[in-house]
Amino acid sequence: MLGVARRHVAAAHTASDRIEAGIDLLRDDPDSMRAFRLSNQAMQLQRARQDWVRRGAKGSVGDGAQDRWYPFQIAYILLNLPGLADRHHPDREIADLLWFPTGGGKTEAYLGLVAFSILHRRLNDREAQGVAVIMRYTLRLLTIQQFERATMLMCSLETVRKANSDIGKLPFSIGLWVGSGGTPNTLDEARRSLRDLASGRELQEKNPVQLTQCPWCGTLLDHNNYAVVKVPERHLQIACESVGCDFASGLPVHVVDEDLYRERPELILGTVDKFAAMAWKEDVGKLFARDGVGYPPSLIIQDELHLISGPLGSMVGLYETAVDAACSADPLSESDRGRPKVIASTATIRRAEKQIRSVFARRAAQFPPPGINPDESFFAEPASRETHGTRRYVGVMSPGASHASLMVRVYSALLQAAKDIDGDDATRDPYWTLLGYFNSLRVLGSANLQVEGDVRERLRLVANRKGSAGRELKPANELTSRVASSEIPERLKRIEATLADGKPDDVVLATNMISVGVDIDRLGLMTVMGQPQSSSEYIQATSRVGRKFPGLVVTIFNAARSRDRSHYESFVPYHQALYRAVEATSATPFAARARDRGLHGVLVSLARLLVPGLAPDTAAYLADSNWDDLRRIADLIAERARVVLTDPTQPTDEESEREREDTVRQVDELLDVWSEAGEAKPNMRYQNARNLDAALLVDPADALMNDHIEYSQEEAPWPTMRSMREVDAESGLYQIAMKRN
């Protein structure tokens, strides 16, 4: 115990020294001080607008003078300033992990760093172009929620830029870069989608309508506010057209891939799976300034780090080799390449040091560092029961009733109680919308039917017992993976509606899609249908309520399941030390299975990003002509594997050394296959839909359906992921009608 306490004290001293270094930087460097002041001004504008819009955009906008940083937020910003201001600072070798409870204000802390990074670069070069910051998420719902908040910050930065001539004339902008059928890749796709939305037809393409409310004036947006225009050049314009709005003629927002590659917005929000496109599209290199135009990104933010685990975490860690190199100045030279700064945030993770080394090949520094008592730090301590905004947990189990019957009774009691609360609508509103969490779509589907039937009927019975009027229910809202991406923004806005608006949701049924990213302050009531499989999932899901008002979480245990019975019996001690039960995450980017799925994709990504002669789609056959550069890329991968697989605090084990050697051997074999294929096929392209045999890369599904293609790395074409979620290839199921004789 004494040794642990000493390590905690040493970590606190290190953090203190870094904070002092940030203060010294502001004192000694005028550009940093100027960027710091302007970033605070932008954050103040952003916060004032956010509060005003959430109040219904009524009355005048406040000046934000009453808003303050929490101590941990300003300390975290100061701690990171030296590493952001100097591309060659030693702090670039550290991944700073912001570890704070959900709803504590992590997003504002790293948005402050985003503002500083963008402004600092522009103050040093008024004509600076290119992506400055990449913010990455794992889930589409999380990305959309944070996109709205970040867009408001970008509007604030634009307002600050227009008022300060020393920032330059180039406008700031933000881009949404997501996969899994989220947004259109081309302007033609966007135009067809808008045409379908206007005519009321079912959407055939990806949905460009990702912002459903103007972040600056609060005006609701729909497809009528989106248009593909030709001035000053062809692009998708998003305009609220409201009189008096500073951005009535167009928001500084890009949601179409084609626009992103052309405009290179200062801030990009993307899902991690989208970065698999590095191997497939030459245009991706523009986001990293690999074509020589502008600057590469200097800051990478990974939110919800605990989700970068398992198969997805392994793929992300493997492809991070290419991302890290693409953001670096000259990764193929022997000089100091100036890596990007990496920061991450989470509320639930274990063994973070190993996780960060596996994914980012960096040392980890947790902030705030724990004190002598691991539950307390200089910036935070466990909340008391009287603290505003905390949650109360209640466990319910009934051996004499089925799980479904218990759910009907709990839902009915909670819904009617919310209606019968003494007070005004403002008092009832946090508990009006019941957020129901489910561990599976199967259980959620049956619960939806029960809400529409049994719960409606029982509400009348509960009301009669209380002598009050029965509550009427609207059809339940749903947030699950079976909801189309095009509907997600609109459904999120429905949840934000309050009693004062007159149209609040009564019941929202959701799966783990809402575990992270749903940041809606009004929610205060939640039920959990059965104990989730992991404690991390339980913490994240239940933290969606009680963020502004005191929250109530009711866990409905299934008496027929031994795991649920165990959690019910230990309900109090489990919740008294909830974070202690968080499971360790794992990512093994250089394990054999991960290499088989993704190593060739990483190799091609590095080649297209770092070697100009191999970047064009038609240059796949030129491996021999660029052999020396490909060998340097092989060395870069080998070094990455060494850093990831070597724990500096432990002696090297045989398994890690074997994985490193196998990685080196496999890269050499891939280069040989690439060279031989290029020599045999002088017209080989990276992708060739018309002739798969003349391509270096092929979609995994196409490889499975084509008997002439080997599903392996031993010969070209290589089955290569288009998304890091495609750990395994998919094949379709077909129903065949059979006739009886």
XYZ file of C-alpha atoms in Angstrom:
741
model
C 0.000 0.000 0.000
C 2.828 2.388 0.783
C 4.305 1.845 -2.675
C 0.967 2.612 -4.351
C 0.574 5.784 -2.285
C 4.052 6.933 -3.287
C 3.267 6.367 -6.975
C 0.081 8.396 -6.618
C 1.946 11.256 -4.956
C 4.660 11.148 -7.641
C 2.012 11.263 -10.388
C 0.384 14.255 -8.684
C 3.750 16.069 -8.541
C 4.306 15.364 -12.251
C 0.867 16.706 -13.139
C 1.496 19.782 -11.012
C 4.795 20.444 -12.791
C 3.110 20.129 -16.186
C 0.364 22.556 -15.151
C 3.022 25.049 -14.047
C 4.765 24.578 -17.398
C 1.502 25.495 -19.120
C 1.243 28.661 -17.033
C 4.869 29.530 -17.852
C 4.116 29.067 -21.552
C 1.289 31.586 -21.365
C 3.563 34.030 -19.580
C 6.475 33.691 -22.003
C 4.832 33.050 -25.399
C 2.562 35.859 -26.723
C 1.014 33.653 -29.430
C 0.048 31.008 -26.888
C -1.429 33.615 -24.558
C -3.370 35.179 -27.415
C -4.690 31.779 -28.530
C -5.588 30.932 -24.929
C -7.581 34.135 -24.437
C -9.404 33.789 -27.744
C -10.190 30.137 -27.076
C -11.712 31.110 -23.721
C -13.758 33.759 -25.496
C -14.998 31.176 -28.013
C -15.870 28.693 -25.272
C -17.779 31.398 -23.409
C -19.770 32.171 -26.555
C -20.396 28.479 -27.125
C -21.632 27.884 -23.589
C -23.918 30.931 -23.658
C -25.444 29.810 -26.976
C -25.828 26.237 -25.759
C -27.731 27.292 -22.633
C -29.905 29.686 -24.650
C -30.804 27.084 -27.277
C -31.577 24.483 -24.611
C -33.962 26.970 -22.968
C -35.891 27.137 -26.213
C -33.992 30.025 -27.874
C -36.326 32.519 -26.224
C -35.407 35.998 -25.076
C -31.929 37.436 -25.455
C -28.716 35.419 -25.531
C -26.643 35.743 -22.384
C -23.004 36.796 -22.472
C -21.817 33.717 -20.574
C -20.216 35.881 -17.890
C -21.495 33.571 -15.167
C -19.935 30.466 -16.720
C -16.738 29.126 -15.202
C -14.350 26.270 -15.832
C -14.425 23.497 -13.285
C -10.990 23.287 -11.639
C -10.174 19.948 -13.299
C -11.091 21.360 -16.734
C -8.808 24.388 -16.648
C -6.042 22.317 -15.046
C -6.298 19.719 -17.820
C -6.136 22.442 -20.457
C -3.070 24.060 -18.868
C -1.373 20.680 -18.529
C -1.714 20.026 -22.285
C -0.796 23.481 -23.626
C 2.992 22.913 -23.990
C 2.439 19.704 -25.957
C -0.040 21.414 -28.269
C 2.056 24.518 -28.861
C 5.261 22.642 -29.785
C 5.115 19.792 -32.299
C 8.387 18.368 -30.974
C 7.556 18.636 -27.269
C 8.198 15.481 -25.176
C 4.547 15.486 -24.111
C 3.697 14.296 -27.621
C 4.928 10.872 -26.501
C 2.258 10.824 -23.775
C -1.428 10.050 -24.230
C -3.235 12.088 -21.582
C -6.275 10.210 -20.341
C -9.038 12.331 -18.847
C -10.658 9.932 -16.409
C -13.761 11.460 -14.856
C -17.311 10.285 -14.077
C -19.920 10.553 -16.799
C -21.618 13.924 -16.932
C -18.701 15.583 -15.162
C -17.669 17.899 -18.000
C -15.031 15.983 -19.974
C -16.372 17.213 -23.321
C -15.961 20.898 -22.417
C -12.377 20.244 -21.318
C -11.254 18.834 -24.636
C -13.350 21.297 -26.643
C -11.229 23.970 -24.964
C -8.128 22.196 -26.266
C -9.682 22.027 -29.739
C -10.242 25.790 -29.744
C -6.681 26.486 -28.562
C -5.108 24.177 -31.168
C -7.029 25.712 -34.082
C -6.382 29.308 -33.003
C -2.714 28.745 -32.131
C -1.992 27.341 -35.592
C -3.812 30.210 -37.318
C -1.988 32.842 -35.233
C 1.330 31.319 -36.289
C 0.275 31.218 -39.945
C -2.699 33.332 -41.020
C -2.978 31.329 -44.261
C -2.820 27.926 -42.532
C -4.977 25.269 -44.179
C -5.772 21.693 -43.385
C -7.294 19.586 -40.636
C -5.975 20.616 -37.224
C -7.933 18.274 -34.952
C -9.468 14.826 -35.396
C -12.084 13.759 -32.853
C -12.915 10.075 -33.055
C -15.817 8.094 -31.673
C -16.972 4.506 -31.926
C -20.739 4.864 -32.251
C -22.845 6.807 -34.746
C -25.194 8.043 -31.997
C -22.295 9.364 -29.935
C -20.809 11.072 -32.986
C -24.053 12.861 -33.909
C -24.579 14.185 -30.369
C -21.028 15.505 -30.094
C -21.184 16.877 -33.639
C -23.922 19.283 -32.577
C -21.871 20.586 -29.652
C -18.686 20.870 -31.685
C -20.568 22.694 -34.465
C -21.654 25.300 -31.940
C -17.998 25.750 -30.950
C -17.009 26.151 -34.602
C -19.648 28.851 -35.063
C -18.195 30.585 -31.996
C -14.677 30.357 -33.440
C -15.921 31.864 -36.691
C -17.493 34.709 -34.738
C -14.204 35.314 -32.930
C -12.254 35.141 -36.207
C -14.428 37.750 -37.880
C -13.865 40.131 -34.950
C -10.055 39.713 -34.916
C -8.132 40.487 -38.098
C -4.914 38.817 -36.905
C -6.555 35.364 -37.219
C -6.759 35.625 -40.997
C -9.474 35.591 -43.633
C -9.841 31.843 -44.195
C -13.042 30.641 -42.503
C -13.067 27.858 -39.919
C -15.266 24.829 -40.521
C -16.143 21.396 -39.177
C -16.691 18.104 -40.984
C -18.547 14.886 -40.176
C -16.725 11.807 -41.483
C -18.607 8.658 -40.547
C -19.094 5.211 -41.945
C -21.751 2.507 -41.694
C -24.156 4.190 -44.092
C -24.279 7.458 -42.167
C -23.628 10.338 -44.573
C -23.302 10.637 -48.369
C -19.887 10.142 -49.957
C -20.606 12.350 -52.956
C -22.656 15.444 -53.747
C -24.672 13.476 -56.301
C -25.681 11.040 -53.550
C -26.645 13.975 -51.316
C -28.748 15.535 -54.090
C -30.642 12.286 -54.687
C -31.246 11.853 -50.949
C -32.628 15.378 -50.628
C -34.892 14.742 -53.614
C -36.226 11.572 -51.950
C -36.829 13.405 -48.670
C -38.649 16.238 -50.455
C -40.967 13.840 -52.275
C -41.673 11.736 -49.184
C -40.181 8.602 -50.741
C -38.216 6.076 -48.711
C -34.600 7.185 -48.497
C -32.463 5.154 -50.910
C -29.148 6.869 -50.213
C -27.344 7.983 -47.054
C -28.927 10.882 -45.196
C -27.208 14.296 -45.403
C -29.618 15.842 -42.855
C -27.471 15.348 -39.758
C -28.092 18.707 -38.091
C -31.767 19.091 -37.212
C -31.384 22.397 -35.388
C -29.322 25.489 -36.115
C -26.620 25.519 -33.424
C -26.525 29.326 -33.402
C -30.179 30.406 -33.358
C -32.036 27.208 -32.463
C -34.171 27.125 -35.615
C -35.301 23.603 -36.504
C -33.782 22.307 -39.736
C -35.016 19.756 -42.239
C -34.222 18.772 -45.832
C -35.460 22.170 -47.033
C -32.463 23.805 -45.336
C -30.019 21.599 -47.256
C -29.151 22.218 -50.896
C -26.379 21.376 -53.351
C -25.307 24.775 -54.714
C -22.683 25.809 -57.276
C -21.405 29.075 -55.741
C -18.561 29.693 -55.023
C -18.054 26.067 -56.024
C -20.310 23.051 -55.955
C -20.979 22.009 -52.352
C -23.745 21.065 -49.919
C -24.971 24.212 -48.177
C -26.727 24.059 -44.806
C -28.553 27.325 -44.068
C -31.167 28.074 -41.417
C -32.304 31.186 -43.373
C -33.536 32.804 -40.151
C -33.626 36.589 -39.988
C -31.009 37.822 -37.544
C -28.955 34.616 -37.418
C -25.266 35.206 -38.105
C -25.180 31.973 -40.153
C -28.508 32.356 -41.954
C -26.810 32.047 -45.347
C -24.764 28.975 -44.469
C -23.270 27.122 -41.505
C -19.536 26.269 -41.486
C -20.399 22.574 -41.681
C -19.586 19.758 -44.116
C -21.291 16.357 -43.991
C -20.448 14.990 -47.469
C -17.117 13.216 -47.955
C -16.506 15.008 -51.249
C -16.764 18.386 -49.490
C -14.454 17.269 -46.690
C -11.683 16.218 -49.061
C -11.896 19.554 -50.878
C -12.313 21.937 -47.932
C -10.173 20.113 -45.318
C -12.069 21.539 -42.323
C -10.078 22.459 -39.213
C -12.040 19.990 -37.096
C -13.183 16.541 -38.212
C -15.462 14.290 -36.217
C -15.315 10.712 -37.383
C -16.070 7.171 -36.357
C -13.016 4.950 -35.956
C -14.263 2.427 -38.511
C -14.128 5.081 -41.264
C -10.316 5.149 -41.172
C -10.211 1.842 -43.031
C -10.849 4.037 -46.093
C -7.147 5.005 -46.014
C -6.338 1.899 -48.056
C -9.154 2.442 -50.547
C -9.301 6.164 -51.358
C -6.515 8.463 -52.456
C -8.509 11.508 -51.304
C -8.161 10.485 -47.648
C -4.544 11.615 -47.831
C -5.763 15.207 -48.215
C -7.132 15.129 -44.676
C -3.565 14.481 -43.488
C -2.012 17.048 -45.884
C -0.048 14.246 -47.579
C -0.403 16.054 -50.926
C 1.721 18.929 -49.617
C -1.164 21.365 -49.119
C -1.481 22.803 -45.601
C -0.560 21.208 -42.292
C -1.272 17.714 -40.959
C -3.460 17.239 -37.862
C -1.669 18.049 -34.607
C -4.272 16.761 -32.133
C -6.202 13.489 -32.008
C -8.993 13.093 -29.461
C -10.331 9.630 -28.679
C -13.525 9.842 -26.675
C -14.886 6.863 -24.714
C -11.583 4.984 -24.767
C -13.094 1.969 -23.031
C -15.007 1.155 -26.227
C -11.737 0.671 -28.131
C -11.438 -2.946 -27.043
C -11.952 -6.461 -28.305
C -11.882 -7.045 -32.087
C -12.636 -3.393 -32.854
C -9.874 -2.236 -30.492
C -7.370 -4.577 -32.121
C -8.218 -3.266 -35.592
C -8.086 0.349 -34.428
C -4.693 -0.234 -32.813
C -3.375 -1.815 -35.990
C -4.630 0.947 -38.303
C -3.415 3.551 -35.826
C 0.041 2.773 -37.210
C -1.011 4.502 -40.436
C -2.913 7.333 -38.722
C 0.053 8.184 -36.498
C 2.446 8.163 -39.433
C 0.118 10.208 -41.660
C -0.118 12.946 -39.006
C 3.669 13.043 -38.598
C 5.931 15.400 -40.499
C 8.289 12.952 -42.237
C 7.823 9.431 -40.851
C 10.081 7.756 -43.433
C 13.118 9.860 -42.510
C 15.463 9.460 -39.568
C 14.691 12.950 -38.246
C 12.344 13.802 -35.399
C 8.984 13.496 -37.113
C 6.862 15.418 -34.611
C 3.997 13.077 -33.768
C 0.446 14.332 -33.136
C -0.704 14.934 -29.594
C -3.163 12.286 -28.356
C -5.700 12.803 -25.613
C -8.419 10.376 -24.566
C -11.324 10.369 -22.160
C -13.397 7.764 -20.370
C -15.316 7.164 -17.174
C -14.900 3.387 -17.050
C -11.666 1.621 -17.867
C -9.158 -0.679 -16.226
C -5.499 -1.214 -17.058
C -5.517 1.977 -19.070
C -1.720 1.999 -19.417
C -1.711 -1.269 -21.348
C -4.695 -0.227 -23.443
C -3.086 3.062 -24.476
C 0.228 1.425 -25.302
C -1.559 -1.170 -27.456
C -3.662 1.354 -29.375
C -1.513 4.508 -29.467
C 2.035 3.227 -28.813
C 2.476 5.880 -26.131
C 2.851 6.173 -22.393
C -0.340 6.905 -20.474
C -0.851 9.728 -18.010
C -4.111 9.720 -16.087
C -5.725 12.995 -15.101
C -6.695 13.787 -12.448
C -4.128 11.527 -10.769
C -5.586 9.757 -7.718
C -4.678 10.879 -4.234
C -3.725 8.788 -1.233
C -7.317 7.549 -1.282
C -7.865 6.163 -4.807
C -11.485 7.424 -4.746
C -10.374 11.009 -4.209
C -8.131 13.477 -5.995
C -7.382 17.163 -5.653
C -10.197 17.852 -8.130
C -12.906 15.375 -7.146
C -14.302 13.318 -4.318
C -17.259 10.909 -4.002
C -20.578 12.731 -4.070
C -22.751 12.841 -0.981
C -26.389 11.786 -1.149
C -27.462 15.400 -0.926
C -25.396 16.428 -3.948
C -27.519 17.866 -6.765
C -27.554 15.728 -9.913
C -26.644 12.326 -8.459
C -28.502 9.061 -9.071
C -30.357 6.704 -6.745
C -30.431 2.997 -7.631
C -33.319 0.665 -6.797
C -33.383 -3.070 -7.426
C -36.658 -4.940 -7.981
C -37.141 -8.713 -8.193
C -40.211 -10.909 -7.772
C -39.779 -14.720 -7.682
C -43.562 -15.100 -7.931
C -43.960 -13.207 -11.210
C -42.440 -13.434 -14.660
C -39.854 -10.908 -15.767
C -42.295 -9.443 -18.301
C -45.090 -9.068 -15.733
C -42.709 -7.335 -13.331
C -41.693 -4.930 -16.078
C -45.336 -4.011 -16.772
C -45.934 -3.265 -13.085
C -42.759 -1.198 -12.685
C -43.366 0.795 -15.864
C -46.965 1.515 -14.897
C -46.066 2.641 -11.383
C -43.254 4.922 -12.542
C -45.163 6.477 -15.437
C -48.235 7.240 -13.345
C -46.135 8.536 -10.447
C -44.424 11.009 -12.782
C -47.848 12.401 -13.753
C -48.995 12.636 -10.136
C -45.953 14.542 -8.827
C -46.999 17.626 -6.912
C -45.608 20.716 -8.583
C -45.402 22.379 -11.951
C -44.280 21.027 -15.312
C -40.667 21.976 -14.594
C -40.722 19.657 -11.558
C -42.365 16.773 -13.410
C -40.410 17.024 -16.661
C -37.164 15.203 -15.606
C -39.245 12.144 -14.708
C -41.848 12.336 -17.461
C -39.842 10.399 -20.058
C -39.061 6.846 -18.973
C -35.846 5.600 -20.585
C -35.920 1.809 -20.763
C -32.637 -0.049 -21.287
C -32.548 -3.600 -22.672
C -29.738 -6.093 -23.120
C -31.124 -7.520 -26.358
C -33.361 -6.564 -29.263
C -35.489 -9.659 -28.645
C -36.509 -8.557 -25.165
C -36.946 -4.963 -26.324
C -39.278 -6.050 -29.124
C -41.624 -7.852 -26.747
C -41.425 -4.940 -24.290
C -42.576 -2.594 -27.044
C -45.747 -4.649 -27.455
C -46.300 -4.671 -23.690
C -45.946 -0.890 -23.465
C -48.545 -0.485 -26.197
C -50.926 -2.968 -24.545
C -50.441 -4.158 -20.964
C -48.836 -0.990 -19.610
C -51.615 1.213 -21.058
C -54.271 -0.958 -19.409
C -52.513 -1.150 -16.049
C -52.038 2.633 -15.928
C -55.799 2.969 -15.482
C -55.713 0.487 -12.597
C -52.840 2.309 -10.890
C -54.595 5.646 -11.356
C -57.833 4.307 -9.856
C -55.972 3.121 -6.774
C -54.503 6.591 -6.322
C -57.726 8.361 -7.134
C -56.180 10.240 -10.023
C -56.663 10.401 -13.778
C -54.919 7.736 -15.830
C -51.974 8.789 -17.949
C -52.249 8.570 -21.718
C -49.212 7.203 -23.547
C -47.906 8.081 -26.986
C -46.207 5.329 -29.029
C -42.756 4.551 -27.654
C -39.653 6.045 -29.223
C -36.859 3.587 -30.026
C -33.085 3.958 -30.214
C -31.546 0.717 -31.412
C -29.365 -0.579 -34.213
C -32.444 -1.459 -36.254
C -33.364 2.222 -36.545
C -32.068 3.660 -39.815
C -29.214 6.153 -39.579
C -31.379 8.677 -41.388
C -33.849 8.687 -38.477
C -31.382 9.024 -35.593
C -31.042 12.849 -35.511
C -34.823 13.336 -35.510
C -35.366 10.748 -32.763
C -32.748 12.409 -30.558
C -34.531 15.745 -30.939
C -37.779 14.083 -29.878
C -36.190 13.049 -26.585
C -35.090 16.624 -25.926
C -38.676 17.924 -26.117
C -39.986 18.967 -22.671
C -43.414 19.305 -21.096
C -43.161 23.018 -21.734
C -42.836 22.226 -25.444
C -45.993 20.112 -25.223
C -44.625 17.053 -27.045
C -42.328 15.043 -24.753
C -41.740 11.326 -25.268
C -43.439 9.137 -22.674
C -41.295 6.034 -23.153
C -37.967 5.565 -24.927
C -36.806 1.983 -25.442
C -33.102 1.532 -26.134
C -30.260 -0.955 -26.238
C -26.573 -0.269 -25.611
C -26.663 2.294 -28.420
C -27.465 4.877 -25.721
C -24.711 3.755 -23.343
C -22.499 6.602 -24.471
C -23.241 9.815 -26.268
C -26.811 10.551 -25.213
C -26.198 13.834 -23.415
C -29.727 15.060 -22.688
C -29.887 16.905 -19.385
C -33.634 16.582 -18.860
C -33.620 12.776 -18.457
C -34.002 11.653 -14.854
C -35.824 8.298 -14.909
C -34.526 4.970 -16.186
C -35.255 1.258 -15.936
C -32.764 -1.501 -16.716
C -34.295 -4.781 -17.849
C -31.958 -7.368 -16.334
C -28.358 -6.879 -15.193
C -26.115 -5.956 -18.184
C -23.249 -8.301 -18.994
C -20.518 -5.891 -17.902
C -20.248 -3.368 -15.070
C -18.798 -0.840 -17.489
C -21.922 -1.102 -19.629
C -24.136 -0.744 -16.551
C -22.328 2.397 -15.395
C -22.324 4.018 -18.820
C -25.985 3.232 -19.533
C -27.349 4.401 -16.188
C -25.283 7.581 -16.403
C -27.621 8.837 -19.135
C -29.970 10.037 -16.371
C -29.347 12.285 -13.402
C -26.945 14.550 -15.254
C -28.672 17.793 -14.268
C -31.489 16.736 -11.944
C -31.464 13.944 -9.325
C -31.935 10.671 -11.191
C -33.672 7.403 -10.370
C -32.535 4.077 -11.865
C -34.689 0.977 -11.311
C -33.081 -2.336 -12.228
C -35.676 -5.029 -12.944
C -34.010 -8.346 -12.130
C -35.028 -11.677 -13.627
C -35.567 -14.184 -10.807
C -35.049 -17.058 -13.259
C -31.426 -16.028 -13.917
C -28.782 -16.880 -11.337
C -26.640 -13.863 -12.294
C -29.530 -11.480 -11.710
C -30.319 -13.117 -8.357
C -26.687 -12.728 -7.305
C -26.677 -9.031 -8.189
C -29.950 -8.513 -6.352
C -28.608 -10.178 -3.196
C -25.444 -8.024 -3.243
C -27.183 -4.895 -4.524
C -26.024 -2.475 -1.816
C -22.318 -3.434 -1.566
C -22.068 -3.676 -5.375
C -23.352 -0.134 -5.845
C -21.261 1.243 -2.994
C -18.123 0.279 -4.934
C -19.513 0.309 -8.459
C -16.392 1.502 -10.292
C -14.297 -1.179 -8.604
C -16.183 -3.814 -10.603
C -15.207 -2.375 -14.018
C -13.706 -5.080 -16.230
C -10.314 -4.775 -17.894
C -10.352 -4.038 -21.613
C -8.014 -5.567 -24.152
C -6.639 -4.760 -27.584
C -4.127 -6.989 -29.379
C -3.314 -5.232 -32.660
C -0.387 -7.471 -33.585
C -1.926 -10.809 -32.644
C -2.049 -13.368 -35.460
C -5.777 -13.069 -36.051
C -5.642 -9.265 -36.181
C -2.713 -9.334 -38.618
C -4.530 -11.743 -40.911
C -7.508 -9.404 -41.078
C -5.819 -6.040 -41.261
C -2.052 -5.981 -41.720
C -2.203 -5.801 -45.522
C -4.724 -2.946 -45.263
C -2.337 -1.041 -42.978
C 0.564 -1.673 -45.361
C -1.403 -0.324 -48.336
C -2.653 2.636 -46.268
C 0.895 3.590 -45.310
C 2.090 3.251 -48.882
C -0.671 5.433 -50.310
C -0.314 8.063 -47.575
C 3.481 8.290 -47.381
C 4.765 7.423 -50.873
C 3.546 9.898 -53.543
C 4.298 7.461 -56.363
C 1.939 4.881 -54.851
C -0.928 7.219 -53.920
C -3.053 7.219 -57.136
C -5.554 4.420 -57.604
C -3.818 3.397 -60.834
C -0.365 3.039 -59.183
C -0.857 -0.299 -57.424
C 1.461 -2.093 -59.861
C 4.434 0.193 -59.056
C 5.687 -1.665 -55.983
C 9.103 -2.425 -57.500
C 9.556 1.196 -58.595
C 9.051 2.331 -54.988
C 10.730 -0.617 -53.287
C 13.070 1.390 -51.060
C 10.180 3.384 -49.604
C 8.168 0.209 -49.071
C 11.090 -1.280 -47.143
C 11.149 1.803 -44.913
C 7.423 1.349 -44.319
C 8.125 -2.245 -43.305
C 10.673 -0.943 -40.787
C 8.116 1.551 -39.482
C 5.595 -1.258 -38.867
C 8.267 -3.361 -37.182
C 9.152 -0.490 -34.840
C 5.496 0.061 -34.021
C 5.098 -3.608 -33.144
C 8.162 -3.420 -30.907
C 6.807 -0.413 -28.979
C 3.322 -1.894 -28.609
C 4.525 -5.326 -27.535
C 7.218 -4.135 -25.122
C 6.189 -3.176 -21.604
C 9.002 -0.955 -20.289
C 8.207 -2.007 -16.715
C 8.431 -5.724 -17.460
C 11.034 -7.997 -19.075
C 10.192 -8.999 -22.641
C 8.292 -12.276 -22.704
C 8.648 -14.950 -25.356
C 5.125 -14.542 -26.715
C 5.553 -10.806 -27.376
C 8.899 -11.365 -29.055
C 7.375 -14.080 -31.225
C 4.507 -11.785 -32.252
C 6.990 -9.072 -33.207
C 9.070 -11.492 -35.288
C 5.932 -12.899 -36.946
C 4.819 -9.348 -37.813
C 8.151 -8.603 -39.498
C 8.020 -11.862 -41.429
C 4.420 -11.328 -42.509
C 5.114 -7.805 -43.784
C 8.040 -9.146 -45.838
C 5.767 -11.799 -47.329
C 3.112 -9.211 -48.165
C 5.672 -7.055 -49.954
C 6.790 -10.034 -52.005
C 3.186 -10.825 -52.994
C 2.593 -7.175 -53.913
C 5.772 -7.015 -55.988
C 4.994 -10.231 -57.861
C 1.411 -9.156 -58.550
C 2.555 -5.776 -59.844
C 5.068 -7.390 -62.159
C 2.518 -9.909 -63.486
C -0.284 -7.350 -63.883
C 1.116 -4.101 -65.326
C -2.354 -2.493 -65.265
C -3.163 -3.455 -61.663
C -5.170 -0.895 -59.692
C -5.916 -0.789 -55.980
C -9.588 -1.435 -56.709
C -11.164 -2.540 -59.962
C -14.850 -3.419 -59.829
C -14.910 -4.479 -63.490
C -11.979 -6.863 -63.242
C -11.230 -8.129 -59.734
C -8.231 -10.107 -60.996
C -6.557 -6.816 -61.954
C -6.981 -5.314 -58.460
C -4.741 -5.379 -55.399
C -7.687 -5.002 -53.007
C -11.096 -6.629 -53.073
C -14.120 -6.372 -50.820
C -14.271 -9.411 -48.462
C -17.830 -10.211 -49.544
C -16.780 -10.240 -53.214
C -13.901 -12.547 -52.359
C -16.260 -15.012 -50.724
C -18.609 -15.002 -53.718
C -15.843 -15.402 -56.316
C -14.325 -18.869 -56.649
C -11.278 -17.464 -58.497
C -10.139 -15.347 -55.533
C -8.281 -16.855 -52.600
C -9.519 -15.552 -49.254
C -6.004 -15.029 -47.919
C -2.954 -12.754 -48.042
C -0.869 -15.248 -49.965
C -1.815 -13.848 -53.354
C -3.488 -10.767 -54.794
C -6.170 -9.497 -54.719
C -6.286 -9.160 -50.927
C -9.701 -9.210 -49.200
C -9.550 -5.870 -47.368
C -11.931 -4.255 -44.906
C -13.778 -1.093 -45.895
C -14.756 -0.596 -42.270
C -12.935 -1.692 -39.136
C -16.185 -3.227 -37.938
C -15.945 -5.758 -40.779
C -13.837 -8.156 -38.769
C -15.377 -11.012 -40.721
C -16.831 -11.019 -44.208
C -20.581 -11.235 -44.651
C -22.614 -13.308 -47.027
C -26.279 -13.050 -47.884
C -29.025 -15.522 -46.984
C -31.513 -16.400 -49.683
C -34.914 -18.045 -49.308
C -35.563 -20.722 -51.903
C -39.096 -21.905 -52.521
C -39.371 -25.706 -52.837
C -42.174 -27.498 -54.706
C -43.496 -30.794 -53.465
C -44.032 -33.556 -55.991
